[in-house]
Coordinates of C-alpha atoms and ligand atoms in Angstrom, one line a residue:
X28 CA 100.9 195.7 -190.3
X29 CA 99.0 193.3 -188.0
X30 CA 95.3 194.1 -187.3
X31 CA 94.7 195.3 -183.7
X32 CA 92.7 192.9 -181.6
X33 CA 89.1 193.8 -180.5
X34 CA 87.9 193.1 -177.0
X35 CA 84.2 193.0 -176.3
X36 CA 83.1 195.1 -173.3
X37 CA 79.7 194.4 -171.7
X38 CA 78.4 197.2 -169.4
X39 CA 75.9 196.2 -166.7
X40 CA 74.1 199.4 -165.5
X41 CA 73.8 202.8 -167.1
X42 CA 73.1 205.1 -164.1
X43 CA 75.3 207.8 -162.6
X44 CA 78.5 206.0 -163.2
X45 CA 77.6 203.6 -166.0
X46 CA 76.4 206.3 -168.4
X47 CA 79.7 208.2 -168.0
X48 CA 81.7 205.0 -168.5
X49 CA 79.8 204.3 -171.8
X50 CA 80.4 207.9 -172.9
X51 CA 84.2 207.7 -172.3
X52 CA 84.4 204.3 -174.0
X53 CA 82.8 205.7 -177.1
X54 CA 84.4 209.2 -177.1
X55 CA 87.9 208.1 -176.2
X56 CA 87.9 204.9 -178.2
X57 CA 91.1 205.7 -180.2
X58 CA 93.1 206.9 -177.1
X59 CA 92.0 203.8 -175.1
X60 CA 93.0 201.5 -178.0
X61 CA 96.4 203.2 -178.2
X62 CA 97.0 202.7 -174.4
X63 CA 95.6 199.2 -174.3
X64 CA 96.9 197.6 -177.6
X65 CA 93.3 196.4 -178.4
X66 CA 90.1 198.1 -179.4
X67 CA 87.6 198.2 -176.6
X68 CA 84.3 197.6 -178.2
X69 CA 81.2 198.4 -176.1
X70 CA 79.1 195.4 -177.1
X71 CA 76.0 196.2 -175.1
X72 CA 74.5 197.9 -172.0
X73 CA 72.2 196.0 -169.7
X74 CA 69.6 198.0 -167.8
X75 CA 66.2 197.4 -166.2
X76 CA 64.3 199.7 -168.6
X77 CA 65.7 200.3 -172.1
X78 CA 63.5 203.4 -172.6
X79 CA 64.6 205.3 -169.5
X80 CA 66.1 208.8 -170.2
X81 CA 69.9 208.8 -169.8
X82 CA 72.3 211.6 -168.8
X83 CA 74.3 210.8 -171.9
X84 CA 73.2 210.3 -175.5
X85 CA 74.1 206.7 -176.4
X86 CA 73.1 204.5 -179.4
X87 CA 69.7 203.0 -178.5
X88 CA 70.7 199.6 -180.2
X89 CA 73.3 199.0 -177.4
X90 CA 70.6 198.7 -174.7
X91 CA 69.2 195.4 -173.6
X92 CA 67.5 193.9 -170.6
X93 CA 69.1 190.5 -171.2
X94 CA 72.3 190.9 -169.1
X95 CA 73.0 187.1 -169.0
X96 CA 73.4 186.8 -172.8
X97 CA 75.5 190.0 -172.9
X98 CA 77.9 188.6 -170.3
X99 CA 78.3 185.3 -172.1
X100 CA 79.9 186.9 -175.1
X101 CA 82.2 189.4 -173.4
X102 CA 86.0 189.6 -172.8
X103 CA 85.5 192.3 -170.2
X104 CA 82.5 192.9 -168.0
X105 CA 81.8 196.2 -166.1
X106 CA 79.3 195.8 -163.3
X107 CA 77.7 199.1 -162.3
X108 CA 74.2 198.0 -161.3
X109 CA 74.9 198.0 -157.6
X110 CA 73.0 195.8 -155.1
X111 CA 73.6 192.1 -154.4
X112 CA 71.5 190.3 -157.0
X113 CA 71.6 189.9 -159.9
X114 CA 75.1 191.6 -159.8
X115 CA 76.6 188.7 -157.9
X116 CA 75.3 186.0 -160.2
X117 CA 76.3 188.0 -163.3
X118 CA 79.8 188.6 -162.0
X119 CA 80.3 184.9 -161.1
X120 CA 79.0 183.9 -164.6
X121 CA 81.4 186.4 -166.3
X122 CA 84.4 185.1 -164.3
X123 CA 83.5 181.4 -165.1
X124 CA 83.3 182.3 -168.8
X125 CA 86.8 183.7 -168.6
X126 CA 86.0 187.4 -168.7
X127 CA 87.8 190.0 -166.5
X128 CA 85.4 191.9 -164.4
X129 CA 85.5 195.5 -163.2
X130 CA 83.0 196.6 -160.5
X131 CA 82.4 199.5 -158.1
X132 CA 80.0 197.5 -155.9
X133 CA 81.4 197.8 -152.4
X134 CA 78.2 196.4 -150.8
X135 CA 78.6 193.2 -152.8
X136 CA 82.4 193.0 -152.1
X137 CA 81.9 193.5 -148.4
X138 CA 79.2 190.9 -148.2
X139 CA 80.5 188.2 -150.5
X140 CA 84.0 189.3 -151.8
X141 CA 85.8 186.1 -151.0
X142 CA 83.5 184.0 -153.2
X143 CA 84.2 186.4 -156.1
X144 CA 88.0 186.6 -155.5
X145 CA 88.2 182.8 -155.4
X146 CA 86.2 182.4 -158.6
X147 CA 88.6 185.0 -160.3
X148 CA 91.7 183.1 -159.1
X149 CA 90.2 179.8 -160.2
X150 CA 89.4 181.1 -163.7
X151 CA 92.8 183.0 -163.9
X152 CA 91.1 186.2 -164.7
X153 CA 91.2 189.7 -163.1
X154 CA 88.6 191.1 -160.8
X155 CA 89.2 194.8 -160.0
X156 CA 87.3 197.3 -158.0
X157 CA 89.2 200.6 -157.6
X158 CA 85.9 202.5 -157.8
X159 CA 84.5 200.7 -154.7
X160 CA 86.6 202.7 -152.3
X161 CA 86.9 206.5 -152.4
X162 CA 85.4 207.0 -156.0
X163 CA 88.0 208.7 -158.2
X164 CA 90.9 208.4 -155.8
X165 CA 93.5 205.8 -157.0
X166 CA 94.0 204.1 -153.7
X167 CA 93.6 200.3 -154.1
X168 CA 96.2 199.9 -156.8
X169 CA 98.8 202.0 -154.9
X170 CA 98.2 199.8 -151.9
X171 CA 98.2 196.5 -153.8
X172 CA 101.0 197.3 -156.3
X173 CA 103.0 200.4 -155.5
X174 CA 103.3 199.6 -151.7
X175 CA 103.7 195.9 -152.2
X176 CA 107.4 196.1 -151.3
X177 CA 106.7 198.0 -148.1
X178 CA 104.8 197.2 -144.8
X179 CA 101.7 199.3 -144.2
X180 CA 101.2 200.0 -140.5
X181 CA 98.2 202.2 -140.5
X182 CA 95.4 203.4 -142.7
X183 CA 93.1 206.4 -141.8
X184 CA 90.5 207.2 -144.3
X185 CA 87.7 209.7 -144.8
X186 CA 85.8 207.4 -147.2
X187 CA 82.3 208.6 -147.0
X188 CA 81.5 212.0 -148.5
X189 CA 78.0 212.4 -147.0
X190 CA 79.2 212.1 -143.4
X191 CA 82.2 214.3 -144.1
X192 CA 79.9 217.0 -145.5
X193 CA 77.6 216.8 -142.5
X194 CA 80.4 217.0 -139.9
X195 CA 82.1 219.8 -141.9
X196 CA 78.8 221.8 -141.9
X197 CA 78.4 221.2 -138.1
X198 CA 82.0 222.4 -137.6
X199 CA 81.8 225.5 -139.8
X200 CA 78.3 226.7 -138.9
X201 CA 77.6 225.2 -135.5
X202 CA 74.6 223.4 -136.9
X203 CA 73.0 220.4 -135.1
X204 CA 73.3 217.0 -136.7
X205 CA 69.7 216.9 -137.9
X206 CA 69.9 220.3 -139.6
X207 CA 73.2 219.5 -141.3
X208 CA 71.7 216.2 -142.5
X209 CA 68.7 218.0 -143.9
X210 CA 71.0 220.4 -145.7
X211 CA 73.0 217.5 -147.2
X212 CA 69.8 215.9 -148.4
X213 CA 68.6 219.2 -150.0
X214 CA 71.9 219.5 -151.9
X215 CA 71.9 215.8 -153.0
X216 CA 74.9 214.8 -150.9
X217 CA 72.7 212.5 -148.8
X218 CA 70.1 210.0 -150.0
X219 CA 66.5 210.1 -148.8
X220 CA 67.3 207.1 -146.7
X221 CA 70.8 208.1 -145.4
X222 CA 71.1 205.1 -143.0
X223 CA 74.1 203.4 -144.8
X224 CA 76.1 206.6 -144.7
X225 CA 75.3 208.1 -141.3
X226 CA 75.4 204.8 -139.4
X227 CA 78.9 204.1 -140.9
X228 CA 77.9 201.0 -142.9
X229 CA 79.2 202.3 -146.2
X230 CA 82.5 203.3 -144.6
X231 CA 82.7 199.9 -142.9
X232 CA 82.4 198.1 -146.2
X233 CA 85.3 200.2 -147.5
X234 CA 87.3 199.7 -144.3
X235 CA 87.1 195.9 -144.8
X236 CA 88.5 196.3 -148.4
X237 CA 91.3 198.7 -147.3
X238 CA 92.3 196.5 -144.4
X239 CA 92.3 193.3 -146.6
X240 CA 94.6 194.8 -149.2
X241 CA 96.8 196.7 -146.7
X242 CA 97.5 193.6 -144.4
X243 CA 97.3 190.8 -147.0
X244 CA 94.5 189.1 -145.1
X245 CA 90.8 188.9 -145.9
X246 CA 88.8 190.9 -143.4
X247 CA 85.0 190.6 -143.6
X248 CA 82.4 193.2 -142.6
X249 CA 81.9 191.4 -139.3
X250 CA 85.5 192.1 -138.4
X251 CA 84.9 195.9 -138.6
X252 CA 83.7 197.7 -135.5
X253 CA 81.3 200.3 -136.7
X254 CA 79.9 203.5 -135.1
X255 CA 78.2 206.2 -137.1
X256 CA 77.8 209.9 -136.5
X257 CA 74.2 210.2 -135.4
X258 CA 75.2 210.8 -131.7
X259 CA 77.7 213.5 -132.5
X260 CA 76.2 216.7 -131.1
X261 CA 76.9 220.4 -131.8
X262 CA 78.3 220.6 -128.3
X263 CA 80.8 217.8 -129.1
X264 CA 81.9 219.6 -132.2
X265 CA 82.2 223.0 -130.3
X266 CA 84.1 221.4 -127.4
X267 CA 86.5 219.7 -129.9
X268 CA 87.0 222.9 -131.8
X269 CA 87.7 224.8 -128.6
X270 CA 90.4 222.2 -127.7
X271 CA 92.0 222.4 -131.2
X272 CA 90.4 219.4 -132.8
X273 CA 88.0 218.6 -135.6
X274 CA 85.7 215.5 -135.6
X275 CA 85.8 213.2 -138.6
X276 CA 84.3 209.8 -139.4
X277 CA 87.4 207.7 -140.0
X278 CA 87.8 204.2 -141.4
X279 CA 90.9 202.9 -139.5
X280 CA 92.9 199.8 -140.1
X281 CA 96.1 199.5 -138.0
X282 CA 98.5 196.8 -137.0
X283 CA 98.8 196.4 -133.2
X284 CA 101.2 194.2 -131.1
X285 CA 100.5 193.0 -127.6
X286 CA 103.0 192.7 -124.8
X287 CA 103.7 189.0 -125.7
X288 CA 104.6 190.1 -129.3
X289 CA 101.4 188.8 -130.8
X290 CA 100.1 190.8 -133.8
X291 CA 96.6 191.6 -135.0
X292 CA 94.7 194.2 -137.0
X293 CA 92.1 196.6 -135.6
X294 CA 89.6 197.6 -138.2
X295 CA 87.0 200.1 -137.2
X296 CA 84.9 203.0 -138.2
X297 CA 83.9 205.7 -135.6
X298 CA 83.8 209.5 -135.1
X299 CA 87.4 210.6 -134.3
X300 CA 89.0 213.8 -133.0
X301 CA 91.9 214.9 -135.2
X302 CA 94.2 217.8 -134.4
X303 CA 93.3 220.7 -136.7
X304 CA 96.8 220.7 -138.2
X305 CA 96.5 217.0 -139.3
X306 CA 96.4 216.6 -143.1
X307 CA 93.0 214.8 -142.9
X308 CA 91.5 217.7 -140.9
X309 CA 91.8 219.9 -144.1
X310 CA 89.5 217.5 -146.0
X311 CA 86.3 219.6 -146.3
X312 CA 82.8 219.1 -147.7
X313 CA 82.1 215.8 -149.5
X314 CA 85.7 215.1 -150.4
X315 CA 87.5 211.9 -149.5
X316 CA 91.1 211.2 -148.5
X317 CA 93.1 208.2 -147.3
X318 CA 96.2 208.7 -145.1
X319 CA 98.6 205.8 -145.1
X320 CA 101.6 205.1 -142.8
X321 CA 104.1 202.6 -144.1
X322 CA 107.4 201.5 -142.5
X323 CA 109.6 202.7 -145.4
X324 CA 107.5 205.2 -147.4
X325 CA 106.4 207.0 -144.2
X326 CA 103.3 209.1 -144.5
X327 CA 101.3 209.3 -147.7
X328 CA 98.0 211.0 -148.4
X329 CA 95.6 210.4 -151.3
X330 CA 92.9 213.1 -151.8
X331 CA 90.0 213.6 -154.3
X332 CA 86.4 213.2 -155.2
X333 CA 84.9 210.1 -153.5
X334 CA 81.8 209.9 -155.6
X335 CA 80.0 211.3 -158.7
X336 CA 79.4 209.7 -162.1
X337 CA 82.4 211.1 -164.0
X338 CA 85.0 211.0 -161.3
X339 CA 84.0 207.4 -160.4
X340 CA 84.1 206.5 -164.1
X341 CA 87.8 207.5 -164.2
X342 CA 88.6 204.7 -161.7
X343 CA 86.5 202.2 -163.6
X344 CA 88.2 203.0 -166.9
X345 CA 91.6 202.7 -165.2
X346 CA 90.7 199.2 -164.1
X347 CA 89.4 198.4 -167.5
X348 CA 92.6 199.5 -169.3
X349 CA 94.7 197.5 -166.8
X350 CA 92.6 194.3 -167.3
X351 CA 92.6 194.8 -171.1
X352 CA 96.4 195.2 -171.2
X353 CA 96.8 191.9 -169.3
X354 CA 94.4 190.2 -171.8
X355 CA 96.6 191.6 -174.6
X356 CA 99.9 190.5 -173.0
X357 CA 98.5 187.2 -171.6
X358 CA 98.2 186.1 -168.0
X359 CA 95.7 187.1 -165.4
X360 CA 97.8 189.0 -163.0
X361 CA 97.1 188.7 -159.3
X362 CA 94.0 190.3 -157.8
X363 CA 95.3 190.4 -154.3
X364 CA 97.6 188.4 -151.9
X365 CA 96.2 186.8 -148.8
X366 CA 99.3 185.4 -147.2
X367 CA 99.3 187.8 -144.2
X368 CA 97.2 185.7 -141.9
X369 CA 97.0 188.4 -139.2
X370 CA 93.9 188.0 -136.9
X371 CA 91.3 190.8 -136.7
X372 CA 91.3 192.2 -133.2
X373 CA 88.2 193.0 -131.2
X374 CA 87.5 196.7 -130.4
X375 CA 88.6 196.2 -126.8
X376 CA 92.2 195.8 -128.1
X377 CA 92.2 199.1 -130.0
X378 CA 94.7 201.6 -128.6
X379 CA 94.1 205.3 -129.1
X380 CA 93.8 208.6 -127.3
X381 CA 90.4 209.7 -125.9
X382 CA 88.6 212.9 -125.4
X383 CA 86.2 212.8 -122.4
X384 CA 83.7 215.5 -121.4
X385 CA 82.5 215.5 -117.8
X386 CA 79.9 217.6 -116.1
X387 CA 81.2 217.8 -112.5
X388 CA 80.3 219.5 -109.2
X389 CA 82.3 222.7 -108.6
X390 CA 84.0 221.6 -105.4
X391 CA 87.5 221.7 -104.1
X392 CA 89.5 218.5 -104.7
X393 CA 87.4 217.3 -107.6
X394 CA 90.2 217.5 -110.2
X395 CA 92.6 215.6 -108.0
X396 CA 90.1 212.8 -107.4
X397 CA 89.4 212.4 -111.1
X398 CA 93.1 212.5 -112.0
X399 CA 93.9 209.9 -109.3
X400 CA 91.1 207.6 -110.6
X401 CA 92.5 207.8 -114.2
X402 CA 96.0 207.0 -112.9
X403 CA 94.7 204.0 -110.9
X404 CA 93.3 202.6 -114.2
X405 CA 96.5 203.1 -116.1
X406 CA 95.2 205.9 -118.3
X407 CA 97.4 209.0 -118.2
X408 CA 96.0 212.5 -118.9
X409 CA 97.6 214.7 -121.5
X410 CA 95.3 217.8 -121.3
X411 CA 92.7 218.7 -118.6
X412 CA 90.6 221.9 -118.9
X413 CA 87.8 223.2 -116.7
X414 CA 85.1 225.7 -117.5
X415 CA 82.7 227.0 -114.9
X416 CA 78.9 227.4 -115.6
X417 CA 76.3 229.0 -113.4
X418 CA 72.6 227.9 -113.9
X419 CA 70.6 231.1 -114.3
X420 CA 67.5 229.7 -112.5
X421 CA 69.0 227.8 -109.6
X422 CA 72.2 229.8 -109.4
X423 CA 74.0 226.5 -108.8
X424 CA 77.6 226.4 -110.2
X425 CA 78.8 223.3 -112.1
X426 CA 82.0 222.7 -113.9
X427 CA 82.6 221.2 -117.4
X428 CA 85.8 219.2 -117.5
X429 CA 87.5 218.3 -120.8
X430 CA 90.2 215.6 -120.7
X431 CA 92.4 214.3 -123.5
X432 CA 94.3 211.2 -122.6
X433 CA 97.5 209.6 -123.8
X434 CA 97.1 206.4 -125.8
X435 CA 95.3 203.8 -123.8
X436 CA 93.5 200.6 -124.6
X437 CA 89.7 200.6 -125.2
X438 CA 89.3 198.2 -122.3
X439 CA 91.3 200.4 -119.9
X440 CA 89.3 203.5 -121.0
X441 CA 85.9 201.8 -120.6
X442 CA 86.8 200.7 -117.1
X443 CA 88.0 204.2 -116.2
X444 CA 84.8 205.8 -117.5
X445 CA 82.7 203.3 -115.5
X446 CA 84.6 204.2 -112.4
X447 CA 84.3 207.9 -113.1
X448 CA 80.5 207.6 -113.4
X449 CA 80.5 206.1 -109.9
X450 CA 82.1 209.2 -108.3
X451 CA 79.6 211.3 -106.3
X452 CA 81.0 214.6 -107.8
X453 CA 80.2 213.6 -111.3
X454 CA 76.9 214.8 -112.7
X455 CA 77.3 213.2 -116.1
X456 CA 79.8 211.9 -118.7
X457 CA 78.9 214.2 -121.6
X458 CA 81.1 212.6 -124.3
X459 CA 83.7 210.0 -124.9
X460 CA 85.4 210.2 -128.3
X461 CA 88.5 208.7 -129.8
X462 CA 91.4 210.9 -130.9
X463 CA 93.9 210.1 -133.7
X464 CA 96.9 212.0 -135.0
X465 CA 98.3 213.4 -131.7
Ligands
NAP512 P1 72.5 204.0 -160.4 O1 72.6 205.4 -160.8 O2 71.4 203.6 -159.4 O3 72.4 203.0 -161.7 C1 72.2 201.7 -161.6 C2 72.0 201.1 -163.1 O4 71.9 199.7 -163.0 C3 70.8 201.7 -163.8 O5 71.1 201.9 -165.1 C4 69.8 200.5 -163.7 O6 68.9 200.4 -164.8 C5 70.7 199.3 -163.7 N1 70.2 198.2 -163.0 C6 69.9 198.1 -161.6 N2 69.3 196.9 -161.3 C7 69.3 196.2 -162.5 C8 68.9 194.9 -162.9 N3 68.3 194.1 -162.0 N4 69.0 194.5 -164.2 C9 69.5 195.3 -165.1 N5 70.0 196.6 -164.8 C10 69.8 197.0 -163.5 O7 73.9 203.5 -159.7 P2 75.3 204.3 -159.7 O8 75.3 205.5 -158.8 O9 75.7 204.5 -161.1 O10 76.2 203.2 -159.0 C11 76.6 202.0 -159.6 C12 77.6 201.2 -158.7 O11 78.8 202.0 -158.5 C13 77.1 200.9 -157.3 O12 77.6 199.6 -156.9 C14 77.7 202.0 -156.5 O13 77.9 201.6 -155.1 C15 79.0 202.2 -157.1 N6 79.6 203.5 -156.9 C16 78.9 204.6 -157.2 C17 79.4 205.8 -157.0 C18 78.6 207.1 -157.3 O14 79.2 208.2 -157.1 N7 77.4 207.0 -157.8 C19 80.7 206.0 -156.4 C20 81.5 204.8 -156.1 C21 80.9 203.6 -156.4 P3 67.8 201.5 -165.2 O15 68.6 202.7 -165.6 O16 67.0 200.9 -166.3 O17 67.0 201.7 -163.9

């Protein structure tokens, strides 16, 4: 019987995810060898401090602070340090040495992905990053491989657990944003500095990756229009709920055609109203889900844990086994195809429905004037509801008007809202939010 080959695996980082990856590599060594056709030998773990306490009991002799030397001698490198440097330099050096690389580093991929992908192509090795989007959920390989014979038309993703938890809390308890954020921080769902999550930057990095794989074109972070959830108020949530919607922070990538038959892709992250019966509306707490529409497959949804050491380690191990199998069989496999060449569209070109909240004077003829103004701007109204309020002190009556439009371009909507603001019967525009799934 021929001896089974051994592949050396270098692990960079031993935090939340890295420690679980190391544990699984050691505990499941026999099963992984059987699936791979080679023994995956953990040759070392690079960290900042070799004496730090770890979540998992691991052999002390594996730890080193010399990541460069560890990488030089590896067949497979797993980067789970996070951040830009030294992760970037170490990944490039691993690829140049002919090692396949697995990473979960969405921040690095969003900032400098193309350099890494090109280096991997040049070296004929595999660079995989399933863990970078939606943690445990297998989403990148289904897009890249399983759907490679189809045409994806739209991707809607809840890809940030922190913001989903906050919006879900606001929806279920009526809490204000600041209180829901404080609760998320108390429970460990949000970091002490939550900026990357609540401003949508983390979701935008994932949107760029999802759009690139779905539309076979490299989209960078600057192609992603990004709005976070900091301005979503309890009143917005309550009004949406009243009208049968839930507000979610969505990462959206969709193909759009213009009147002349030109095509482009709109990639964006923003708070979005979804009908409560939409499958994504049922994604509660810190869970993630990605909803895909494809020409032939129709609608697909992928749901699961978007973060956490052990769930994310599952995605990393999947990539590792896939890369190891290719090393055993020979050949690099393709990391991605970039033959789509579709342009990224500016946010003005996005086409969606809108929810608009207006505080208006309670006078006869107001509704007709507003409806006419919408029609003049080519934005048609699907639902219009009015609620009357009386100010207890002044005894003055005002009306709250909630409008849901049919699909319209961002530019047409912006012009309509500007014109509405100019009407003397309008006290204020209280909210303008995009709606999907109607
Ligand atoms: P983490 O808990 O902060 O762990 C980072 C590890 O990297 C630590 O072991 C640290 O060493 C080591 N490290 C950092 N800088 C280093 C340096 N300059 N040299 C050597 N070692 C260094 O991070 P994590 O939560 O496991 O996340 C790792 C990666 O996975 C990130 O890119 C993250 O975005 C991605 N990811 C994480 C999750 C999740 O749920 N956590 C989900 C999806 C993707 P010390 O231990 O000595 O400090």
